[in-house]
Structure formats: C-alpha cells, structure tokens
Coordinates of C-alpha atoms in Angstrom, one line a residue:
Chain M
M1 CA -32.0 6.8 29.7
A2 CA -29.9 6.2 26.5
E3 CA -27.4 3.3 26.7
P4 CA -23.9 4.4 27.4
Y5 CA -21.2 4.8 24.8
L6 CA -19.6 1.3 26.1
V7 CA -21.6 -1.4 27.5
I8 CA -20.4 -4.6 28.8
D9 CA -23.5 -6.5 29.7
N10 CA -23.4 -9.7 31.8
I11 CA -20.8 -11.5 29.5
K12 CA -19.7 -14.9 30.1
K13 CA -17.2 -16.9 28.3
E14 CA -16.6 -20.7 28.5
F15 CA -14.2 -23.1 26.6
P16 CA -15.3 -26.5 25.9
R17 CA -13.1 -29.2 27.1
R18 CA -12.9 -32.8 25.8
T19 CA -13.3 -34.6 29.0
E20 CA -14.3 -32.3 31.7
A21 CA -16.9 -29.5 32.1
P22 CA -16.4 -26.5 30.0
L23 CA -13.8 -24.0 31.6
R24 CA -15.5 -20.9 32.7
V25 CA -13.2 -18.0 32.1
I26 CA -15.5 -15.1 32.6
D27 CA -18.6 -15.4 34.6
G28 CA -20.7 -12.3 34.5
L29 CA -19.0 -9.0 33.9
D30 CA -21.1 -5.7 34.0
V31 CA -20.0 -2.2 33.2
G32 CA -21.2 0.9 31.2
V33 CA -19.2 4.0 30.6
E34 CA -19.7 7.4 28.7
K35 CA -17.7 8.5 25.6
G36 CA -14.4 9.8 26.5
A37 CA -14.1 7.7 29.8
L38 CA -11.0 6.0 30.8
L39 CA -12.0 2.7 32.3
S40 CA -9.3 0.6 33.9
I41 CA -9.6 -3.0 34.5
L42 CA -7.7 -4.4 37.3
G43 CA -7.4 -8.0 38.1
P44 CA -5.1 -10.7 39.5
S45 CA -3.0 -12.4 37.0
G46 CA -4.6 -15.3 35.2
C47 CA -8.1 -13.7 35.6
G48 CA -9.0 -14.2 32.0
K49 CA -7.8 -10.8 30.9
S50 CA -6.6 -11.7 27.4
T51 CA -9.8 -13.5 26.9
L52 CA -11.7 -10.6 27.7
L53 CA -9.4 -8.4 25.5
N54 CA -9.8 -10.8 22.4
I55 CA -13.7 -10.6 22.9
I56 CA -13.8 -6.8 23.2
N57 CA -11.5 -6.6 20.1
G58 CA -13.8 -9.0 18.2
L59 CA -11.3 -11.8 17.9
D60 CA -13.3 -14.2 19.9
D61 CA -17.1 -14.4 20.8
V62 CA -18.9 -14.4 24.1
T63 CA -20.7 -17.3 25.3
S64 CA -23.5 -15.2 26.4
G65 CA -24.0 -11.6 27.2
R66 CA -22.9 -8.6 24.8
I67 CA -20.6 -5.9 24.3
V68 CA -21.7 -2.8 22.7
I69 CA -19.5 0.0 21.5
N70 CA -21.0 3.2 20.0
G71 CA -24.1 1.4 19.4
H72 CA -22.6 -1.5 17.6
E73 CA -22.7 -5.0 19.2
V74 CA -19.1 -6.6 19.0
S75 CA -18.6 -9.9 17.6
V76 CA -16.1 -11.8 15.2
K77 CA -18.4 -11.2 12.5
S78 CA -19.5 -7.3 12.9
R79 CA -15.8 -6.3 14.1
S80 CA -15.2 -4.4 10.8
K81 CA -17.8 -1.8 11.5
L82 CA -15.7 -0.5 14.7
K83 CA -12.2 0.7 14.7
I84 CA -10.4 -0.4 17.8
G85 CA -6.8 0.6 18.4
V86 CA -4.5 -1.6 20.7
V87 CA -1.3 -0.7 22.6
F88 CA 0.4 -3.7 24.0
Q89 CA 2.8 -4.3 26.8
D90 CA 5.7 -4.6 24.5
S91 CA 5.8 -2.0 21.4
R92 CA 5.4 -4.5 18.9
L93 CA 6.6 -2.3 16.2
L94 CA 7.9 -3.7 12.9
P95 CA 11.6 -3.1 13.3
W96 CA 12.3 -3.0 9.6
R97 CA 9.9 -0.1 9.0
T98 CA 10.5 3.4 10.2
V99 CA 8.6 5.1 12.9
K100 CA 6.2 6.7 10.3
D101 CA 5.6 3.7 8.5
N102 CA 4.8 1.8 11.5
V103 CA 2.2 4.5 12.6
R104 CA 0.9 4.1 9.0
L105 CA 0.5 0.5 8.7
P106 CA -3.0 0.2 10.2
L107 CA -4.0 3.3 8.2
D108 CA -3.0 1.3 5.0
E109 CA -4.9 -1.5 6.0
L110 CA -8.0 0.5 6.6
G111 CA -7.5 1.9 2.9
I112 CA -7.4 5.6 4.2
D113 CA -6.0 7.9 1.3
R114 CA -2.4 9.0 1.3
A115 CA -2.9 12.6 1.9
E116 CA -5.2 11.8 5.0
A117 CA -2.6 9.1 6.3
D118 CA 0.2 11.5 6.0
R119 CA -1.7 14.1 8.0
R120 CA -2.6 11.6 10.7
V121 CA 0.9 10.2 10.9
T122 CA 2.3 13.6 11.3
Y123 CA -0.4 14.7 13.7
Y124 CA -0.3 11.7 16.1
L125 CA 3.6 11.7 16.1
N126 CA 3.6 15.3 17.1
L127 CA 1.0 14.4 19.8
V128 CA 3.3 11.9 21.4
G129 CA 6.3 14.0 21.1
L130 CA 8.0 12.2 18.3
G131 CA 7.4 14.6 15.5
D132 CA 11.1 14.8 14.6
F133 CA 11.8 10.9 14.9
G134 CA 9.4 9.8 11.9
D135 CA 12.3 8.7 9.9
Y136 CA 14.1 6.5 12.7
F137 CA 13.9 2.9 12.8
P138 CA 12.4 1.6 16.1
L139 CA 15.6 -0.2 17.5
R140 CA 17.3 3.2 17.6
L141 CA 14.7 4.5 20.0
S142 CA 14.5 3.9 23.9
G143 CA 11.8 1.7 25.2
G144 CA 9.7 4.6 26.3
M145 CA 9.8 6.0 23.0
Q146 CA 9.1 2.8 21.1
Q147 CA 5.9 2.7 23.4
R148 CA 5.0 6.3 22.4
V149 CA 5.0 5.1 18.8
S150 CA 2.8 2.3 19.5
L151 CA 0.5 4.7 21.3
A152 CA 0.6 6.7 18.1
R153 CA -0.3 3.7 16.0
G154 CA -3.2 2.9 18.3
L155 CA -4.6 6.5 18.0
A156 CA -3.9 7.1 14.3
I157 CA -6.9 5.0 13.3
E158 CA -8.8 7.4 15.4
P159 CA -10.4 4.4 17.1
D160 CA -13.9 4.1 18.7
L161 CA -12.0 2.3 21.6
L162 CA -8.5 2.2 22.5
L163 CA -7.3 -0.9 24.2
A164 CA -4.3 -0.6 26.5
D165 CA -2.9 -3.8 27.7
E166 CA -0.6 -3.0 30.4
P167 CA 1.4 -0.6 28.3
F168 CA 3.7 0.7 30.9
S169 CA 4.4 -2.4 33.0
A170 CA 7.5 -3.4 30.9
L171 CA 9.1 0.0 31.4
D172 CA 11.3 1.3 34.3
E173 CA 9.3 3.1 36.9
I174 CA 10.6 6.5 36.2
T175 CA 9.8 6.2 32.5
A176 CA 6.5 4.7 33.3
R177 CA 5.6 7.4 35.7
K178 CA 6.5 10.1 32.9
L179 CA 4.5 8.2 30.3
R180 CA 1.4 7.9 32.5
Q181 CA 1.3 11.7 32.8
E182 CA 1.6 12.1 29.2
F183 CA -0.8 9.4 28.6
I184 CA -3.5 11.4 30.6
S185 CA -2.8 14.5 28.6
I186 CA -3.0 12.6 25.2
W187 CA -6.1 11.0 26.3
R188 CA -7.6 14.3 27.3
A189 CA -6.5 15.9 24.1
T190 CA -8.1 13.2 21.9
G191 CA -11.1 12.5 23.6
R192 CA -10.8 8.7 23.1
T193 CA -12.7 6.2 25.0
V194 CA -10.0 3.8 26.7
I195 CA -10.1 0.6 28.3
F196 CA -6.9 0.2 30.3
V197 CA -5.9 -3.2 31.6
T198 CA -3.3 -3.3 34.5
H199 CA -2.2 -5.3 37.6
N200 CA -0.9 -2.0 39.1
I201 CA -3.5 -0.5 41.6
R202 CA -1.9 2.8 41.8
E203 CA -1.5 3.3 38.2
A204 CA -5.4 2.3 37.8
V205 CA -6.3 4.8 40.4
F206 CA -4.1 7.5 39.1
L207 CA -5.3 7.3 35.3
S208 CA -8.9 6.2 35.4
T209 CA -12.3 7.9 35.5
R210 CA -13.9 4.5 36.3
M211 CA -12.3 1.3 37.7
L212 CA -13.4 -2.4 37.5
V213 CA -12.0 -4.8 39.7
I214 CA -12.3 -8.3 38.7
T215 CA -12.0 -11.6 40.7
P216 CA -9.5 -14.6 40.0
R217 CA -10.8 -16.8 37.3
P218 CA -13.8 -17.1 36.4
A219 CA -13.7 -13.3 36.3
R220 CA -16.7 -11.6 37.9
T221 CA -16.9 -7.9 38.9
H222 CA -15.6 -7.6 42.3
L223 CA -15.6 -3.8 42.6
D224 CA -16.9 -1.0 40.4
L225 CA -15.6 2.3 41.3
D226 CA -16.1 5.8 40.0
I227 CA -12.7 7.9 40.6
D228 CA -14.2 11.3 40.9
V229 CA -10.7 13.3 41.0
P230 CA -10.6 16.1 38.6
Y231 CA -7.6 16.1 36.0
P232 CA -5.0 17.3 36.2
R233 CA -4.0 15.0 39.0
T234 CA -0.9 14.6 40.8
P235 CA 0.4 11.2 41.9
E236 CA 0.7 12.8 45.6
D237 CA -3.1 13.5 45.7
D238 CA -4.4 12.3 49.0
R239 CA -7.8 11.5 47.7
L240 CA -6.2 9.2 45.1
F241 CA -4.1 7.7 47.9
E242 CA -7.2 7.0 50.0
I243 CA -8.9 5.1 47.1
E244 CA -5.6 3.3 46.4
K245 CA -5.5 2.2 50.3
R246 CA -9.0 1.0 50.2
V247 CA -8.7 -0.8 46.8
T248 CA -5.5 -2.5 47.9
R249 CA -7.1 -3.6 51.1
D250 CA -10.0 -5.0 49.2
F251 CA -7.8 -6.7 46.4
I252 CA -5.5 -8.4 49.1
A253 CA -8.7 -9.7 50.9
M254 CA -10.2 -10.9 47.6
E255 CA -6.9 -12.6 46.8
E256 CA -6.8 -14.3 50.2
A257 CA -10.4 -15.4 49.8
S258 CA -9.6 -17.1 46.6
V259 CA -6.8 -19.4 47.8
Chain S
M1 CA 17.1 -2.7 26.9
K2 CA 19.0 0.3 27.7
P3 CA 17.7 2.4 30.5
T4 CA 16.1 5.5 29.4
R5 CA 17.8 8.6 30.5
E6 CA 15.6 11.5 31.6
P7 CA 16.0 14.8 30.0
L8 CA 17.9 17.1 32.4
G9 CA 16.2 20.5 31.8
R10 CA 12.8 19.8 30.9
S11 CA 11.9 23.5 31.0
G12 CA 14.8 24.1 28.8
D13 CA 13.3 22.2 25.9
V14 CA 11.9 24.6 23.7
R15 CA 9.0 22.1 22.6
A16 CA 8.0 21.5 26.1
G17 CA 7.2 25.2 26.7
K18 CA 4.6 25.6 23.9
A19 CA 3.5 21.9 24.1
F20 CA 1.5 21.5 27.2
P21 CA -1.7 22.9 26.8
P22 CA -2.9 25.4 29.4
A23 CA -5.0 23.3 32.0
G24 CA -8.1 25.2 31.4
V25 CA -8.3 25.0 27.6
I26 CA -9.4 21.3 27.1
D27 CA -12.1 20.8 30.0
D28 CA -14.0 18.9 27.6
P29 CA -12.0 16.2 25.9
V30 CA -14.4 15.4 23.2
A31 CA -14.5 19.1 22.0
A32 CA -10.7 19.3 22.3
A33 CA -10.4 16.3 20.1
V34 CA -12.9 17.5 17.3
Q35 CA -10.9 20.8 17.5
G36 CA -7.6 19.1 17.3
E37 CA -8.4 16.7 14.4
L38 CA -10.4 19.0 12.2
S39 CA -8.5 22.3 12.4
A40 CA -5.5 22.9 10.3
Q41 CA -3.7 24.5 13.3
P42 CA -0.2 22.8 14.0
P43 CA -1.0 19.8 16.2
L44 CA -0.3 20.3 19.8
V45 CA 2.6 18.3 21.4
V46 CA 1.9 16.8 24.9
A47 CA 4.8 14.5 25.3
P48 CA 8.0 16.2 24.4
V49 CA 11.1 13.8 24.1
S50 CA 14.8 14.8 24.4
D51 CA 17.4 13.6 22.1
A52 CA 19.1 11.9 24.8
E53 CA 16.6 9.1 24.6
V54 CA 17.8 8.4 21.1
F55 CA 20.3 5.6 20.3
T56 CA 22.8 6.7 17.8
P57 CA 24.6 3.9 16.0
P58 CA 28.4 4.3 15.4
R59 CA 29.1 5.1 11.7
R60 CA 30.6 2.0 9.8
S61 CA 34.1 2.6 8.8
L62 CA 36.4 1.7 6.0
I63 CA 38.3 -0.4 8.5
G64 CA 36.1 -3.6 7.7
I65 CA 37.2 -3.2 4.1
W66 CA 40.9 -3.0 5.1
R67 CA 40.6 -6.1 7.5
R68 CA 38.9 -8.1 4.4
A69 CA 41.6 -7.2 2.1
L70 CA 44.4 -8.0 4.5
S71 CA 43.0 -11.4 5.4
L72 CA 42.9 -12.2 1.5
V73 CA 46.4 -11.1 1.2
A74 CA 47.5 -13.1 4.0
L75 CA 45.8 -16.3 2.4
V76 CA 47.7 -15.7 -0.8
A77 CA 51.0 -15.3 1.1
V78 CA 50.4 -18.6 3.0
W79 CA 49.7 -20.3 -0.5
A80 CA 53.0 -18.7 -1.8
L81 CA 55.0 -20.0 1.2
V82 CA 53.6 -23.6 1.0
A83 CA 54.5 -23.4 -2.8
L84 CA 58.0 -22.4 -2.2
L85 CA 58.3 -25.3 0.3
F86 CA 57.1 -27.9 -2.3
N87 CA 59.1 -26.1 -5.0
D88 CA 57.5 -28.3 -7.6
E89 CA 54.8 -26.8 -10.0
T90 CA 53.2 -30.2 -10.9
V91 CA 52.4 -30.5 -7.1
L92 CA 51.5 -26.9 -6.1
P93 CA 52.3 -23.9 -8.5
G94 CA 52.6 -20.7 -6.5
P95 CA 50.3 -17.6 -7.0
V96 CA 52.5 -15.8 -9.5
D97 CA 52.4 -18.7 -11.8
V98 CA 48.9 -19.1 -11.4
F99 CA 47.9 -15.5 -11.8
S100 CA 50.0 -15.0 -14.8
T101 CA 48.4 -18.1 -16.4
L102 CA 45.1 -16.7 -15.5
W103 CA 45.9 -13.5 -17.2
Q104 CA 47.1 -15.2 -20.3
N105 CA 43.8 -17.0 -20.3
M106 CA 42.0 -13.7 -20.1
Q107 CA 43.5 -12.7 -23.3
T108 CA 41.8 -15.4 -25.4
S109 CA 38.1 -15.5 -26.1
D110 CA 37.7 -19.2 -25.2
F111 CA 38.0 -18.0 -21.5
Y112 CA 35.0 -15.8 -21.6
F113 CA 32.9 -18.4 -23.7
H114 CA 33.5 -21.0 -20.8
M115 CA 33.1 -18.6 -18.1
Y116 CA 29.9 -17.4 -19.5
K117 CA 28.6 -21.0 -19.9
T118 CA 29.3 -21.7 -16.2
V119 CA 28.0 -18.4 -14.9
L120 CA 24.7 -18.9 -16.9
R121 CA 24.1 -22.2 -15.7
V122 CA 24.9 -21.4 -12.1
V123 CA 22.8 -18.3 -12.0
I124 CA 19.8 -19.9 -13.8
G125 CA 20.0 -23.0 -11.6
M126 CA 20.4 -20.8 -8.4
L127 CA 17.5 -18.6 -9.2
I128 CA 15.1 -21.8 -9.8
A129 CA 16.5 -23.2 -6.7
V130 CA 15.7 -20.1 -4.4
F131 CA 12.3 -19.7 -5.9
G132 CA 11.4 -23.3 -5.5
G133 CA 13.0 -23.5 -2.2
L134 CA 11.1 -20.4 -1.0
V135 CA 7.8 -21.8 -2.1
I136 CA 8.4 -25.1 -0.6
G137 CA 10.0 -23.8 2.7
L138 CA 7.0 -21.3 3.1
I139 CA 4.5 -24.1 2.6
M140 CA 6.3 -26.1 5.2
G141 CA 6.5 -23.2 7.7
L142 CA 3.1 -21.9 7.6
S143 CA 1.2 -25.2 7.3
K144 CA 1.3 -28.2 9.7
W145 CA -0.3 -30.2 6.7
G146 CA 2.5 -29.0 4.2
E147 CA 5.1 -29.9 6.7
E148 CA 3.8 -33.4 7.2
I149 CA 3.7 -34.0 3.6
L150 CA 6.9 -32.5 2.6
D151 CA 9.5 -32.8 5.2
S152 CA 10.6 -36.4 4.7
W153 CA 10.6 -35.5 0.8
V154 CA 12.9 -32.7 1.6
L155 CA 15.2 -34.5 4.0
V156 CA 15.5 -37.4 1.7
A157 CA 16.3 -35.0 -1.4
F158 CA 18.8 -33.3 0.8
T159 CA 20.7 -36.4 1.6
I160 CA 21.3 -37.5 -2.1
P161 CA 24.7 -36.6 -3.2
S162 CA 24.7 -34.1 -6.0
V163 CA 26.7 -36.3 -8.3
V164 CA 23.8 -38.6 -8.5
Y165 CA 21.5 -35.7 -9.6
G166 CA 24.2 -34.8 -12.2
I167 CA 24.3 -38.4 -13.6
L168 CA 20.5 -38.7 -13.6
A169 CA 19.9 -35.3 -15.3
I170 CA 22.5 -36.2 -18.1
L171 CA 21.2 -39.7 -18.6
W172 CA 17.6 -38.3 -18.8
F173 CA 18.1 -35.0 -20.7
G174 CA 21.3 -35.6 -22.5
L175 CA 24.5 -33.4 -22.6
N176 CA 23.1 -30.0 -22.6
D177 CA 22.5 -27.0 -20.5
F178 CA 19.1 -28.0 -19.4
A179 CA 20.5 -31.1 -17.7
A180 CA 23.2 -29.0 -15.9
I181 CA 20.4 -26.5 -14.8
V182 CA 18.2 -29.3 -13.6
A183 CA 20.9 -30.8 -11.6
I184 CA 22.0 -27.5 -10.0
S185 CA 18.4 -26.5 -9.0
V186 CA 17.2 -30.1 -7.8
T187 CA 20.4 -30.3 -5.6
A188 CA 20.0 -26.6 -4.0
I189 CA 16.3 -26.6 -3.6
P190 CA 16.2 -28.8 -0.4
A191 CA 18.9 -26.8 1.4
V192 CA 17.0 -23.6 0.5
A193 CA 13.6 -25.0 1.5
I194 CA 15.2 -26.1 4.9
N195 CA 16.5 -22.5 5.5
I196 CA 13.2 -20.8 4.8
W197 CA 11.2 -23.5 6.8
Q198 CA 13.3 -22.7 9.7
G199 CA 13.3 -19.0 9.2
V200 CA 9.4 -19.1 9.1
K201 CA 9.3 -21.1 12.5
A202 CA 11.6 -18.4 13.9
I203 CA 9.5 -15.4 13.4
D204 CA 8.3 -13.3 16.1
V205 CA 4.9 -14.4 16.7
S206 CA 3.9 -11.4 18.9
L207 CA 4.2 -9.2 15.6
V208 CA 1.7 -11.5 13.9
H209 CA -0.7 -10.9 16.9
M210 CA -0.3 -7.3 16.4
G211 CA -1.5 -7.8 13.0
K212 CA -4.5 -9.7 14.2
A213 CA -5.4 -7.3 16.9
F214 CA -5.4 -4.5 14.2
H215 CA -7.6 -7.0 12.0
F216 CA -5.1 -7.1 9.1
S217 CA -6.1 -9.4 6.3
R218 CA -4.2 -12.7 6.1
R219 CA -2.4 -11.7 2.9
S220 CA -1.2 -8.4 4.7
I221 CA 0.1 -10.5 7.7
L222 CA 2.0 -12.6 5.2
R223 CA 3.3 -9.9 3.1
K224 CA 4.0 -7.0 5.7
V225 CA 4.8 -9.2 8.7
V226 CA 6.0 -12.7 7.9
V227 CA 7.9 -12.4 4.7
P228 CA 10.2 -9.3 5.9
Q229 CA 11.1 -11.4 9.0
V230 CA 12.1 -14.2 6.5
I231 CA 14.4 -12.0 4.4
P232 CA 17.7 -12.7 6.4
Y233 CA 17.1 -16.4 5.9
I234 CA 16.2 -16.0 2.1
L235 CA 19.6 -14.1 1.9
A236 CA 21.3 -16.9 3.6
A237 CA 19.8 -19.3 1.3
L238 CA 20.7 -17.3 -1.6
R239 CA 24.4 -17.5 -0.5
Y240 CA 24.3 -21.0 0.1
A241 CA 22.5 -21.8 -3.2
L242 CA 25.1 -19.6 -5.0
G243 CA 28.1 -21.7 -3.5
S244 CA 26.5 -25.1 -4.0
A245 CA 25.4 -24.2 -7.5
W246 CA 28.7 -23.6 -8.6
K247 CA 30.2 -26.9 -7.1
I248 CA 27.4 -28.8 -8.9
A249 CA 27.9 -27.0 -12.2
T250 CA 31.5 -27.9 -12.1
V251 CA 30.7 -31.6 -11.3
V252 CA 28.0 -32.0 -14.2
E253 CA 30.5 -30.1 -16.5
L254 CA 33.2 -32.5 -15.5
I255 CA 31.3 -35.7 -16.1
G256 CA 29.4 -34.9 -19.3
L257 CA 29.5 -31.4 -20.8
S258 CA 31.9 -30.1 -23.4
S259 CA 31.9 -26.4 -22.1
G260 CA 32.2 -24.4 -19.0
V261 CA 34.8 -24.2 -16.1
G262 CA 34.2 -27.8 -15.1
F263 CA 35.0 -29.0 -18.6
M264 CA 38.2 -26.9 -18.7
L265 CA 39.3 -28.3 -15.3
H266 CA 38.7 -31.7 -16.6
Y267 CA 40.8 -30.8 -19.8
W268 CA 43.7 -29.6 -17.8
F269 CA 43.5 -32.3 -15.3
G270 CA 43.8 -34.9 -17.9
L271 CA 47.2 -32.9 -19.2
F272 CA 48.4 -32.9 -15.5
N273 CA 48.7 -29.1 -15.7
M274 CA 48.2 -27.9 -12.2
T275 CA 48.7 -24.5 -12.9
Q276 CA 45.8 -24.3 -15.3
V277 CA 43.6 -26.2 -12.9
L278 CA 44.3 -23.7 -10.3
A279 CA 44.0 -20.7 -12.7
W280 CA 40.4 -21.8 -13.5
T281 CA 39.6 -22.3 -9.9
V282 CA 40.9 -19.0 -8.9
A283 CA 39.0 -17.3 -11.9
F284 CA 35.7 -18.7 -10.8
T285 CA 36.4 -17.8 -7.2
I286 CA 36.9 -14.3 -8.0
V287 CA 33.7 -14.3 -9.9
L288 CA 31.7 -15.5 -6.8
L289 CA 33.5 -13.0 -4.8
L290 CA 32.3 -10.1 -7.3
I291 CA 28.8 -11.5 -7.1
E292 CA 28.9 -11.5 -3.1
F293 CA 30.5 -8.1 -2.9
V294 CA 28.8 -6.3 -5.9
F295 CA 25.3 -7.7 -5.3
L296 CA 24.7 -9.6 -2.1
K297 CA 26.4 -7.5 0.4
P298 CA 24.9 -4.3 -0.7
I299 CA 21.4 -5.9 -1.0
E300 CA 21.9 -7.4 2.5
S301 CA 23.0 -4.2 4.2
W302 CA 20.2 -2.2 2.4
L303 CA 17.6 -4.7 3.6
T304 CA 18.8 -4.9 7.1
R305 CA 19.7 -1.3 7.5
W306 CA 17.2 -1.1 10.3
R307 CA 19.5 -2.9 12.6
P308 CA 21.7 -1.1 14.7
A309 CA 25.2 -1.7 13.5
N310 CA 26.8 -2.5 16.7
M311 CA 24.8 -5.6 17.4
Q312 CA 27.8 -7.4 16.2
K313 CA 30.9 -7.0 18.5

C-alpha cells in the first residue's frame, strides 16, 4: 500500500542539557493520515506540543524518526519544498496592515505574482465571510473576526498542510462554537489536510476525522482514534458524545497515572 | 477584548442564504477544492459575518484643535498678567510689546537670514542624529553583542553636557556651520539611540514568531515586522531630537558663531533688550510649532491610522 499523505513515523526529540541526561520531550509518535484529513492532536498542557509543531513546520529537527508530507520529508533544510499554513491561538495579525494586506503577506514572501495574489486574497476572505472587510485594520474587528482573517492567511498560501494551534481557545465559547462549525465548512470546501492541536476534548471529537491523544512529557501515542461520524455533524450527536465520554475517561485515567 | 455580539437574525443575512453550500454538493472535499480554486465562478462564502461584530471608531472632531488653541491663548494671557504685575519691560515685557517687535523684525531681511541659518543647522543636525541614532539603536536592540559593546558608550555620551560638545566642536572645527551641525548631531544621537533601543526591546515577539512560522526571510521580518513596530519610537525620537537640536544650536551660536538665532539672543542680551530676546525666542518657538503641526503630527497620524482613535481617553 502506498504511504499516506501525512506520515509521522516514530519521531523522537531530545534536547541536550549541560549537566544532566538529555531531556526527552517526544518519545515515539506514530500516525498516518490521508490527504484531506483533519487530524487533531490532544494532549495535556506541557506535553511537548510546541516542540512537535515546530518539528512539523520545519523549524526544528527530530532526533530520530521522520515526518513525511506529500512525499517530502520535513526537515529544517528541506522546508522550502513544502507550504505549511499556520493559525495561532491569538490571531497574530500585523495591526498596521489592512486585513487584505495581512492575508497577502505570506503570498508576497512566496513570490506569487500580483494578479494571482489578488485573486487568492479575495477568494479566501470571501470564504471566511470577510469579503467586505478587506480594507479594515485588524484592531477594528472582533476577536472572532480577527481569527477568521488569520485562517484566511493560513489558507491563502494553499498549503500542503494547515497547522491549527488551539485557534479557538482564546475566544468566548459562543464565538468559538460558531467558528468551529465554520471551520468544518471551510475545511471541507478547500480539502486541505489539517493538524489541529487542542486541549479541548469535545472540540477534538467534534472536528476531526482522526484523533491522536498523547501522554504527558515525554509525549507518546496514548490513543489513536478514527472518528467515523459523517459530516455535517451536530454538537448534540450521540455518537460524538459517546466518543467524548470514552476519551475523557481515558484522558483522566492517563493524567492520574502520570502524577 | 470586547465581547463578540452574535448576529441576531442569521437567516436574515442575505449573504448567509446563498453562502452555505448545500450539504450534498461537496461530498468529496478534494474535488470541491479543485473546483473552488480553479473555476472563475464567484467564491462560495461559508462563514458570513454581521456588521455588528465590527468596531467603528468615533470620528475625530475639530474640538481637539479648539482645545489646543484655547490652551495657547491661556498661556499668553498668563504671560500678559504677570508682565502687568511687574510693569517693567527690562524685567518682563508683555506679549503685545514682544509680538510687535517680532513683527518689526520680520520686515527686515536680517531676520530671515538668521532664522534660515538656525533652521538649516537644526534640521541637518537633527536628520543626522535620527539616522545615526536609528542605526545604533537597532544594532543595540537586535544584537546582544552590539548592546554589550555600545550601551556604555551611549550612556556616557548621553551624560556629557551639550555645552561641552559645543565647545569641543568649535575648538576642533572652527567657527562655522559644520561645527554647529556636529555638536547638534553628537548631542542628540545618544537620546535617539536609547529611544530606538528601548523600542526594539518592546516589540511584540509573537509577531516575529508568526513571521518565522511562515518562514519569512530575516530581511522581511526586519522590514515588515520589526521596523513598523519601532515607528512610534522613531517619531518620539524625532520630536526629542528636534527640541534638543534647537537648544544646542542656540548654545553653539551663542558661544561662538556670528549668525543665527542664538547669535541674535546673545547680541540683544548684551544690550539688555529683554523685548528683543523674547521676540527671537517666540519667533523660533513658532517655527518649531509649525514644524510639529505641519509635518510631524500629520505624518504621525497617517502612520498610526490603524490604531482605534478612542484608545486615548
């Protein structure tokens, strides 16, 4: 069988320390998903999540193992072959640039020509529902809207992989709930492969096609779960609720075992 | 952060109606993406937004201008009152005397010659100071190494009184414009550098991380993420440099040169003509205010137009 679109193959990461043994942050993670999947990674805080994201984004190298996206092995050196869009917990927009210019920023960096960049800025701003707000400055928008701009920015480079790092955790629950629904619609409309990192079990279950629960540091695969519930999903779906209950029980047991 | 208001009637939103794709259409997300990206049809909107979520800043009014004008008028009124109290024009001449003397001075070509000389020295000295200070401040803010080498220099240079620079410049370079410009720029550089240095340290690092996450080049991060954040500090430094450049210019002109506003102040001081001393001081103050309101303020409000206006209460 051919290799899946995104492969995380037994990766380990250690940080050397001066006097003690190296600090092992990731100790064997394995997962593989097909193109267009929404893989959520759920872990307790301090589980080496930012290290993992840096490695996937080619900002740091693994100690052993490998990550392959779309046939390219990820490393600090080979990163330029891949396009990876990032959505952060806070929107991280440049407040002195208009919404349009913020979405355009990574496109300019990739050397995409003007006409194509214009087209993409319009397309993705429309997609996130902000077509009429291109000339606004970010500080005039609400937190939820800023996060939509951030999502448009991540998508506009038409990435091989979209990394979402707890994108809704800083929003109030009502806004977050609405954005989760829309995130699914947008994801299904674009067909991007997404890695979605979160601490929120319900969010992970609701959104993803595949879910990876990782242990406290050093991070290992604790649970690897296919969530086989068709879209569009409703938050009240009993099947989702059953999965959530199971994962929650499991998660608590894991946390207690680690103390 | 202000709480987000939910749009009331979502079904009432026109965009929402045609926006949500019918559930059956995009069963295969990949195919839908290809279709969405390649076709020329108008893009689908999946996440409509209501206008209620937008924060609209109040319009700036003319009231600010009136307040400023009133406050200046009040200043002149206090001056007039105190002058009345002294009732002696060798101690404190009143505003009427001073402004009429200023008006008379403005009829002579000498006035413009001296004014031009000082403005020239101030502007050139200030520009050199801002450029030099910007370079030094950026080096100190961006590199640990640069900071360790330069911070003691800058602090020492900052503590030396400007008169010392004036005296040294005149002794070394003679009684000319060059000496004045050197003295002005050397005095103002440390303060500008300190401003920029602190400005670079205060930048929002999370934005730099954003740049790195999208793999921007170092050059792009510096140009597009760092420098724009330092702009308010550059403006503050520019203002400071302008104010201090004028003070140093006066000192240098007073101790050595034979032209400029400082020279005229020295001349009229020798004749104990208080009215002329104040007339020249007022003249230059007006020039500085003009520079502030004609150049600096408009530039500043343009560069910081992205800030909601009501952050200052």
